[in-house]
Amino acid sequence: MAFQPLRSARILSTPSSSTARQLWSIALPAMLTNVATALFGLADMWAIGRLGDAPAQGAVELGAKFMLGLLNVFNFLRTSTVALTAQGSGRGDGDGGETLARAMAVALGIGAVLLMAMPLALPFGLDLLGAEGPVREAARSYVAIRYWAGPVWLANCVLVGWLIGRRKVRHVLIVEIAANLVHIALDLLLVLVVGWGVAGVAMATVSSELLKFALLAAVVMRTGAAREALSAIGRKGTWARTELAKLFALNRDLFIRTLLLTGSILLFARVGARAGPVTLAANGVLFQLFMLATLLLDGFESGAQVLCGEALGASARARFTAAVRASLIWGGVTGLGVSAVYALAGARLAGAFSTDPAVIAATAEYAPWLAVLPILGVSSFVFDGVFVGAGWTRAMLGTMAAAMAAYLVLLWALQPLGNHGLWAAFAVLFGGRAVGQALVLPRLVRRSFAG
């Protein structure tokens, strides 16, 4: 864990009970929300895995990676909305209707561009992922259906970000659970009962995304912020140059950083695809389990975003330091727990997601990496929350670029190790990010609270 650069016994000491309670009041619902989100990916892999068709399972894995690569680069809509909403709360700036209006306008604009680019994006993305033969055809049918939910996904990012920034994480949790229960039910119905296969998995995703938007919009409407956002659309202050500059500067850095992170995931999928459909399917199962751990630990990122954003907005350095300390300590403890679970049961969990003996054997061989990644990655997740909440996105981008460079070098250098080399390089990517962020943190704190 990357605690040393903080250089303060006070920061490393046990967090106050008040700060810890505030952290857990945000982090725990966020964890449960993220786990609910991950369930649809696991449900997709489990349902298609019941068919015993490795190419079909590999197609869902590549199709999911395609949509991850297409949409995840725009996840800044959520993170920037969390940060700006939390900072506004710290300053006492009303209900954040102007922030919601600006973010939703950006989301709708991006969604329109994505739909217009669909005829070019689909073949380009499949070529980039190295999809060939029957895997390519099945992946194409998956993406051709799921792509249409892209604009809805973007709008959901804004609504979720605003609700988290307002500490309404429990509302998000309820919506996520409801939408994903529907998704899982549709997976079982469309894949295993109706027999739609890969297309059924895609239809389940589109349907649950639409349901999620309807439920989130209903929650926002009940708070009164929706009315403020609608009225803010016609106010000149909403579109003031300074406010738009702040939004686009934050989004620019987050976009490039997320583009690098998503590129690393796409490279992971492409390199794995070269090893054949069995290794591709095994990596897909293990990656979904890793994403489950990531989304669980990401609850501390959400907590750090909100608490650090509020503290910076209120110019309260002591609150900021306490939030960093609590997030790192409790995140580290939870990361150790997740790693321990995967060390003991990772291979058995992974083997449950396929009936193909070759895929089960491959998941068992590479399952030990599931125990390594959570403890390496949790510090980088926490620091991401700290940096986004404080608006230090340029520094976060720099550390991501350095870690990406190391990842690319290791992908080449570790080729003789095969798929183990691929997982090793992926692990270094997350560990390297944490080290870089920890090194620059003290300087950023001094600069931001110099006054």
Coordinates of C-alpha atoms in Angstrom, one line a residue:
M1 CA 0.0 0.0 0.0
A2 CA 1.3 3.4 -0.9
F3 CA 1.1 5.3 2.4
Q4 CA 4.7 6.4 3.0
P5 CA 4.7 9.5 0.8
L6 CA 2.2 11.1 3.1
R7 CA 5.0 11.4 5.6
S8 CA 2.8 12.1 8.6
A9 CA 2.1 9.9 11.6
R10 CA -1.1 11.9 11.9
I11 CA -2.3 10.8 8.5
L12 CA -1.3 7.2 9.2
S13 CA -3.0 7.0 12.6
T14 CA -6.5 5.5 13.1
P15 CA -9.1 7.8 11.5
S16 CA -11.6 9.5 13.7
S17 CA -14.9 7.7 14.2
S18 CA -16.8 10.6 12.8
T19 CA -14.9 10.6 9.5
A20 CA -15.0 6.8 9.3
R21 CA -18.8 6.8 9.7
Q22 CA -19.2 9.5 7.0
L23 CA -16.9 7.4 4.7
W24 CA -18.8 4.2 5.3
S25 CA -22.2 6.0 4.9
I26 CA -21.1 6.7 1.3
A27 CA -18.7 3.8 0.6
L28 CA -20.9 0.9 1.7
P29 CA -24.0 1.8 -0.4
A30 CA -21.6 2.6 -3.3
M31 CA -20.0 -0.8 -2.9
L32 CA -23.3 -2.6 -3.0
T33 CA -24.3 -0.4 -6.0
N34 CA -21.1 -1.3 -7.8
V35 CA -21.5 -5.0 -7.0
A36 CA -25.0 -4.9 -8.4
T37 CA -23.6 -3.3 -11.5
A38 CA -21.0 -6.0 -11.9
L39 CA -23.7 -8.7 -11.5
F40 CA -25.0 -8.1 -15.0
G41 CA -21.5 -8.8 -16.5
L42 CA -21.2 -12.0 -14.4
A43 CA -24.8 -13.0 -15.3
D44 CA -24.0 -12.5 -19.0
M45 CA -20.9 -14.7 -18.8
W46 CA -22.7 -17.4 -16.7
A47 CA -25.8 -17.5 -19.0
I48 CA -23.8 -17.8 -22.2
G49 CA -21.4 -20.2 -20.5
R50 CA -24.3 -22.6 -19.9
L51 CA -24.4 -23.2 -23.7
G52 CA -20.9 -24.8 -23.6
D53 CA -19.9 -22.8 -26.6
A54 CA -16.4 -21.2 -26.2
P55 CA -16.7 -19.0 -29.4
A56 CA -20.1 -17.6 -28.2
Q57 CA -18.6 -16.9 -24.7
G58 CA -15.6 -15.3 -26.3
A59 CA -17.9 -13.2 -28.5
V60 CA -19.7 -11.8 -25.5
E61 CA -16.4 -11.1 -23.8
L62 CA -15.1 -9.2 -26.9
G63 CA -18.5 -7.4 -27.4
A64 CA -18.5 -6.3 -23.8
K65 CA -14.9 -5.1 -24.2
F66 CA -16.0 -3.1 -27.3
M67 CA -18.8 -1.4 -25.4
L68 CA -16.5 -0.8 -22.4
G69 CA -13.9 0.8 -24.7
L70 CA -16.6 2.9 -26.4
L71 CA -18.4 4.1 -23.4
N72 CA -16.0 3.9 -20.4
V73 CA -13.9 6.8 -21.9
F74 CA -16.9 9.0 -21.1
N75 CA -17.2 7.9 -17.5
F76 CA -15.8 11.4 -16.7
L77 CA -19.4 12.5 -16.9
R78 CA -20.1 10.6 -13.7
T79 CA -16.8 11.4 -11.9
S80 CA -16.8 15.1 -12.8
T81 CA -20.4 15.5 -11.8
V82 CA -19.7 13.9 -8.4
A83 CA -16.7 16.3 -7.9
L84 CA -18.4 19.5 -9.0
T85 CA -21.7 18.6 -7.1
A86 CA -19.7 17.8 -3.9
Q87 CA -17.6 21.0 -4.1
G88 CA -20.8 23.0 -4.6
S89 CA -22.3 21.4 -1.5
G90 CA -19.2 22.3 0.5
R91 CA -19.6 25.9 -0.6
G92 CA -23.4 25.8 0.1
D93 CA -24.4 26.3 -3.6
G94 CA -28.1 25.2 -3.5
D95 CA -29.2 21.9 -5.1
G96 CA -26.7 21.8 -7.9
G97 CA -29.2 22.2 -10.7
E98 CA -26.8 24.2 -12.9
T99 CA -24.2 21.4 -12.5
L100 CA -26.8 18.8 -13.5
A101 CA -28.0 20.9 -16.5
R102 CA -24.4 21.4 -17.9
A103 CA -23.4 17.8 -17.4
M104 CA -26.6 16.5 -19.1
A105 CA -26.1 18.8 -22.1
V106 CA -22.7 17.3 -22.6
A107 CA -24.0 13.8 -22.3
L108 CA -26.7 14.3 -24.8
G109 CA -24.2 15.9 -27.3
I110 CA -21.8 13.0 -27.0
G111 CA -24.7 10.5 -27.4
A112 CA -25.8 12.1 -30.6
V113 CA -22.2 11.9 -32.0
L114 CA -21.8 8.3 -31.0
L115 CA -25.0 7.3 -32.9
M116 CA -23.9 9.1 -36.0
A117 CA -20.5 7.3 -35.8
M118 CA -22.0 3.8 -35.4
P119 CA -21.5 2.6 -39.0
L120 CA -17.7 3.4 -38.7
A121 CA -17.2 2.6 -35.1
L122 CA -18.5 -1.0 -35.2
P123 CA -16.1 -2.5 -37.8
F124 CA -13.2 -0.4 -36.5
G125 CA -13.7 -1.6 -33.0
L126 CA -13.9 -5.3 -33.9
D127 CA -10.8 -4.9 -36.1
L128 CA -9.0 -3.2 -33.1
L129 CA -9.9 -6.1 -30.9
G130 CA -8.6 -8.7 -33.4
A131 CA -12.0 -10.4 -33.7
E132 CA -12.1 -13.1 -36.4
G133 CA -14.3 -15.9 -37.8
P134 CA -17.3 -17.0 -35.9
V135 CA -16.3 -15.0 -32.8
R136 CA -16.3 -11.8 -34.9
E137 CA -19.8 -12.5 -36.3
A138 CA -21.3 -13.2 -32.9
A139 CA -19.6 -10.2 -31.4
R140 CA -20.9 -8.0 -34.2
S141 CA -24.5 -9.1 -33.5
Y142 CA -24.0 -8.4 -29.8
V143 CA -22.6 -4.9 -30.4
A144 CA -25.1 -4.0 -33.1
I145 CA -27.9 -4.4 -30.5
R146 CA -26.2 -3.0 -27.4
Y147 CA -24.8 0.1 -29.1
W148 CA -28.2 1.7 -29.1
A149 CA -28.2 2.0 -25.3
G150 CA -25.1 4.1 -25.4
P151 CA -26.7 7.5 -25.1
V152 CA -28.9 6.2 -22.2
W153 CA -25.8 4.9 -20.5
L154 CA -24.2 8.4 -20.8
A155 CA -27.3 10.1 -19.3
N156 CA -27.3 7.6 -16.4
C157 CA -23.7 8.5 -15.7
V158 CA -24.7 12.1 -15.1
L159 CA -27.7 11.2 -12.9
V160 CA -25.7 8.7 -10.8
G161 CA -22.9 11.3 -10.4
W162 CA -25.2 14.0 -9.2
L163 CA -27.0 11.7 -6.7
I164 CA -23.7 10.5 -5.3
G165 CA -22.4 14.1 -5.1
R166 CA -25.5 14.9 -3.0
R167 CA -24.9 11.8 -0.8
K168 CA -28.0 10.1 -2.1
V169 CA -26.0 6.8 -2.7
R170 CA -28.8 4.6 -1.2
H171 CA -31.2 5.8 -3.8
V172 CA -28.7 4.8 -6.5
L173 CA -28.3 1.4 -4.8
I174 CA -32.0 0.7 -4.9
V175 CA -32.2 1.6 -8.6
E176 CA -29.2 -0.5 -9.5
I177 CA -30.5 -3.6 -7.7
A178 CA -33.9 -3.3 -9.4
A179 CA -32.4 -2.8 -12.8
N180 CA -29.9 -5.7 -12.5
L181 CA -32.5 -8.1 -11.1
V182 CA -34.5 -7.4 -14.3
H183 CA -31.3 -7.9 -16.3
I184 CA -30.5 -11.2 -14.7
A185 CA -34.0 -12.4 -15.2
L186 CA -33.9 -11.4 -18.9
D187 CA -30.5 -13.2 -19.3
L188 CA -32.1 -16.4 -18.1
L189 CA -35.2 -16.0 -20.2
L190 CA -33.7 -14.8 -23.5
V191 CA -30.6 -17.0 -23.5
L192 CA -31.6 -20.2 -21.8
V193 CA -35.3 -20.3 -22.4
V194 CA -36.0 -18.4 -25.7
G195 CA -32.6 -19.5 -27.1
W196 CA -31.5 -16.1 -28.5
G197 CA -27.9 -16.8 -27.4
V198 CA -25.5 -13.8 -27.8
A199 CA -28.4 -11.5 -29.1
G200 CA -30.4 -12.3 -25.9
V201 CA -27.5 -11.2 -23.7
A202 CA -27.4 -7.9 -25.6
M203 CA -31.1 -7.3 -25.4
A204 CA -31.1 -7.9 -21.6
T205 CA -28.5 -5.1 -21.3
V206 CA -30.4 -2.6 -23.4
S207 CA -33.6 -3.3 -21.5
S208 CA -32.0 -2.9 -18.0
E209 CA -30.3 0.3 -19.1
L210 CA -33.6 1.9 -20.2
L211 CA -35.2 0.8 -16.9
K212 CA -32.3 2.3 -14.9
F213 CA -32.7 5.7 -16.6
A214 CA -36.4 5.8 -15.9
L215 CA -35.9 5.0 -12.2
L216 CA -33.0 7.5 -11.8
A217 CA -34.9 10.2 -13.5
A218 CA -37.9 9.6 -11.1
V219 CA -35.6 9.9 -8.1
V220 CA -34.0 13.2 -9.3
M221 CA -37.5 14.6 -10.1
R222 CA -38.5 14.0 -6.5
T223 CA -35.6 16.0 -5.1
G224 CA -36.6 19.2 -7.0
A225 CA -33.2 19.4 -8.6
A226 CA -34.7 18.5 -12.0
R227 CA -36.9 21.6 -11.9
E228 CA -33.9 23.7 -11.0
A229 CA -31.9 22.2 -13.8
L230 CA -34.7 22.9 -16.3
S231 CA -34.9 26.5 -15.1
A232 CA -31.1 26.8 -15.2
I233 CA -31.1 25.9 -18.9
G234 CA -32.4 29.4 -19.7
R235 CA -30.1 31.3 -17.4
K236 CA -26.9 32.9 -18.7
G237 CA -25.0 32.0 -15.6
T238 CA -25.4 28.3 -16.3
W239 CA -23.4 28.7 -19.5
A240 CA -20.9 31.3 -18.2
R241 CA -17.5 30.9 -19.7
T242 CA -15.8 30.4 -16.3
E243 CA -18.2 27.6 -15.4
L244 CA -17.9 25.9 -18.8
A245 CA -14.1 26.2 -18.7
K246 CA -14.0 24.5 -15.3
L247 CA -16.2 21.7 -16.6
F248 CA -14.4 21.1 -19.8
A249 CA -10.9 21.3 -18.2
L250 CA -12.0 18.6 -15.7
N251 CA -13.6 16.5 -18.3
R252 CA -10.7 16.8 -20.7
D253 CA -8.2 15.4 -18.2
L254 CA -10.6 12.7 -17.1
F255 CA -11.4 11.8 -20.7
I256 CA -7.7 11.4 -21.6
R257 CA -6.9 9.5 -18.4
T258 CA -9.9 7.2 -19.0
L259 CA -8.9 6.8 -22.6
L260 CA -5.5 5.5 -21.5
L261 CA -7.1 3.2 -18.9
T262 CA -9.6 1.8 -21.4
G263 CA -6.8 1.4 -24.0
S264 CA -5.0 -0.8 -21.5
I265 CA -8.1 -3.0 -21.1
L266 CA -8.6 -3.3 -24.8
L267 CA -4.9 -4.2 -25.2
F268 CA -5.4 -6.8 -22.6
A269 CA -8.3 -8.3 -24.5
R270 CA -6.5 -8.1 -27.8
V271 CA -3.4 -9.9 -26.5
G272 CA -5.5 -12.5 -24.8
A273 CA -7.5 -13.1 -28.1
R274 CA -4.2 -14.1 -29.9
A275 CA -4.0 -17.1 -27.6
G276 CA -7.2 -18.5 -29.0
P277 CA -10.9 -18.8 -27.9
V278 CA -10.2 -20.9 -24.8
T279 CA -7.7 -18.4 -23.2
L280 CA -9.9 -15.5 -24.4
A281 CA -13.0 -17.1 -22.6
A282 CA -10.9 -17.8 -19.5
N283 CA -9.6 -14.3 -19.4
G284 CA -13.1 -13.0 -19.8
V285 CA -14.4 -14.9 -16.7
L286 CA -11.4 -13.8 -14.6
F287 CA -11.7 -10.2 -15.8
Q288 CA -15.4 -10.1 -14.7
L289 CA -14.4 -11.4 -11.3
F290 CA -11.6 -8.8 -11.1
M291 CA -14.2 -6.1 -12.1
L292 CA -16.4 -7.4 -9.2
A293 CA -13.5 -6.7 -6.8
T294 CA -12.7 -3.4 -8.5
L295 CA -16.3 -2.2 -8.2
L296 CA -16.5 -3.3 -4.6
L297 CA -13.3 -1.4 -3.7
D298 CA -14.4 1.5 -5.8
G299 CA -16.9 2.4 -3.1
F300 CA -13.9 4.0 -1.2
E301 CA -13.2 6.1 -4.4
S302 CA -16.8 7.4 -4.3
G303 CA -16.4 8.2 -0.6
A304 CA -13.1 10.0 -1.1
Q305 CA -14.6 12.0 -4.0
V306 CA -17.5 13.3 -2.0
L307 CA -15.7 13.9 1.3
C308 CA -12.6 15.4 -0.3
G309 CA -14.7 17.5 -2.7
E310 CA -16.8 18.9 0.2
A311 CA -13.7 19.6 2.3
L312 CA -11.9 21.5 -0.6
G313 CA -15.1 23.4 -1.3
A314 CA -15.2 24.5 2.4
S315 CA -11.4 25.1 2.4
A316 CA -11.1 22.7 5.4
R317 CA -7.7 21.1 5.3
A318 CA -8.2 19.0 8.5
R319 CA -11.4 17.5 7.1
F320 CA -9.5 16.8 3.8
T321 CA -6.6 15.0 5.6
A322 CA -9.0 13.0 7.7
A323 CA -10.9 11.9 4.6
V324 CA -7.7 10.8 2.9
R325 CA -6.6 8.9 5.9
A326 CA -9.9 7.1 6.5
S327 CA -10.2 6.1 2.8
L328 CA -6.7 4.7 2.6
I329 CA -6.9 2.7 5.9
W330 CA -10.3 1.2 5.4
G331 CA -9.8 0.7 1.7
G332 CA -6.6 -1.2 2.5
V333 CA -8.3 -3.4 5.1
T334 CA -11.1 -4.2 2.6
G335 CA -8.6 -4.9 -0.2
L336 CA -6.8 -7.4 1.9
G337 CA -10.1 -9.1 2.7
V338 CA -11.0 -9.4 -1.0
S339 CA -7.6 -10.7 -1.9
A340 CA -7.9 -13.4 0.8
V341 CA -11.2 -14.5 -0.5
Y342 CA -9.9 -14.9 -4.0
A343 CA -6.8 -16.6 -2.8
L344 CA -8.9 -19.3 -1.1
A345 CA -11.8 -19.6 -3.6
G346 CA -10.9 -17.8 -6.8
A347 CA -10.3 -20.9 -8.9
R348 CA -13.6 -22.5 -7.8
L349 CA -15.5 -19.3 -8.4
A350 CA -14.0 -18.9 -11.9
G351 CA -14.7 -22.5 -12.8
A352 CA -18.5 -22.0 -12.1
F353 CA -18.8 -19.7 -15.2
S354 CA -18.3 -22.4 -17.9
T355 CA -19.1 -26.0 -18.7
D356 CA -16.2 -26.3 -21.2
P357 CA -13.5 -28.4 -19.5
A358 CA -10.7 -26.5 -21.3
V359 CA -12.0 -23.1 -20.2
I360 CA -12.4 -24.4 -16.6
A361 CA -8.8 -25.6 -16.6
A362 CA -7.5 -22.3 -18.0
T363 CA -9.3 -20.3 -15.4
A364 CA -7.8 -22.4 -12.7
E365 CA -4.3 -21.8 -14.1
Y366 CA -4.6 -18.0 -14.1
A367 CA -6.9 -17.6 -11.0
P368 CA -4.0 -16.7 -8.6
W369 CA -3.8 -13.3 -10.3
L370 CA -7.2 -12.6 -8.8
A371 CA -5.6 -12.6 -5.3
V372 CA -2.9 -10.2 -6.4
L373 CA -4.9 -7.4 -8.2
P374 CA -7.2 -6.2 -5.4
I375 CA -4.5 -5.3 -2.9
L376 CA -2.4 -3.7 -5.7
G377 CA -5.3 -1.7 -7.0
V378 CA -7.1 -0.4 -4.0
S379 CA -4.7 2.5 -3.3
S380 CA -5.0 3.7 -6.8
F381 CA -8.8 3.6 -6.5
V382 CA -8.7 5.6 -3.3
F383 CA -6.3 8.1 -4.8
D384 CA -8.4 8.5 -7.9
G385 CA -11.3 9.6 -5.6
V386 CA -9.1 12.0 -3.7
F387 CA -7.7 13.6 -6.9
V388 CA -11.0 13.8 -8.7
G389 CA -12.8 15.3 -5.6
A390 CA -10.0 17.9 -5.2
G391 CA -10.0 18.7 -9.0
W392 CA -6.3 17.5 -9.4
T393 CA -7.1 15.8 -12.7
R394 CA -4.0 17.0 -14.5
A395 CA -1.8 15.3 -11.9
M396 CA -3.9 12.1 -12.1
L397 CA -3.5 12.1 -15.9
G398 CA 0.3 12.4 -15.5
T399 CA 0.5 9.4 -13.2
M400 CA -1.7 7.4 -15.5
A401 CA 0.5 8.1 -18.5
A402 CA 3.6 7.0 -16.6
A403 CA 1.9 3.8 -15.5
M404 CA 0.6 3.2 -19.0
A405 CA 4.2 3.5 -20.4
A406 CA 5.4 0.9 -17.9
Y407 CA 2.5 -1.4 -18.9
L408 CA 3.4 -1.2 -22.6
V409 CA 7.0 -2.0 -22.0
L410 CA 6.1 -5.0 -19.8
L411 CA 3.6 -6.3 -22.4
W412 CA 6.5 -6.6 -24.8
A413 CA 9.2 -7.7 -22.3
L414 CA 7.0 -10.4 -20.7
Q415 CA 5.8 -12.1 -23.9
P416 CA 7.8 -15.3 -23.2
L417 CA 5.6 -15.8 -20.1
G418 CA 2.5 -16.0 -22.3
N419 CA -0.8 -15.2 -20.6
H420 CA 0.9 -15.0 -17.2
G421 CA 3.0 -12.2 -18.6
L422 CA -0.1 -10.4 -19.7
W423 CA -1.6 -10.6 -16.2
A424 CA 1.6 -9.5 -14.6
A425 CA 1.8 -6.4 -16.8
F426 CA -1.8 -5.6 -16.0
A427 CA -1.0 -5.9 -12.2
V428 CA 1.9 -3.5 -12.6
L429 CA -0.4 -1.0 -14.3
F430 CA -2.5 -0.6 -11.1
G431 CA 0.4 -0.7 -8.7
G432 CA 2.3 1.9 -10.7
R433 CA -0.6 4.3 -10.6
A434 CA -0.8 4.1 -6.8
V435 CA 2.9 4.8 -6.4
G436 CA 2.8 7.8 -8.7
Q437 CA -0.2 9.3 -7.1
A438 CA 1.2 8.8 -3.6
L439 CA 4.4 10.6 -4.6
V440 CA 2.7 13.8 -5.8
L441 CA 0.0 14.0 -3.1
P442 CA 1.8 16.0 -0.4
R443 CA 2.8 18.8 -2.9
L444 CA -0.8 19.0 -4.2
V445 CA -2.2 19.3 -0.6
R446 CA 0.2 22.1 0.3
R447 CA -0.6 24.0 -2.9
S448 CA -4.4 23.7 -2.6
F449 CA -4.6 24.7 1.0
A450 CA -1.8 27.3 0.9
G451 CA -4.2 30.1 1.8

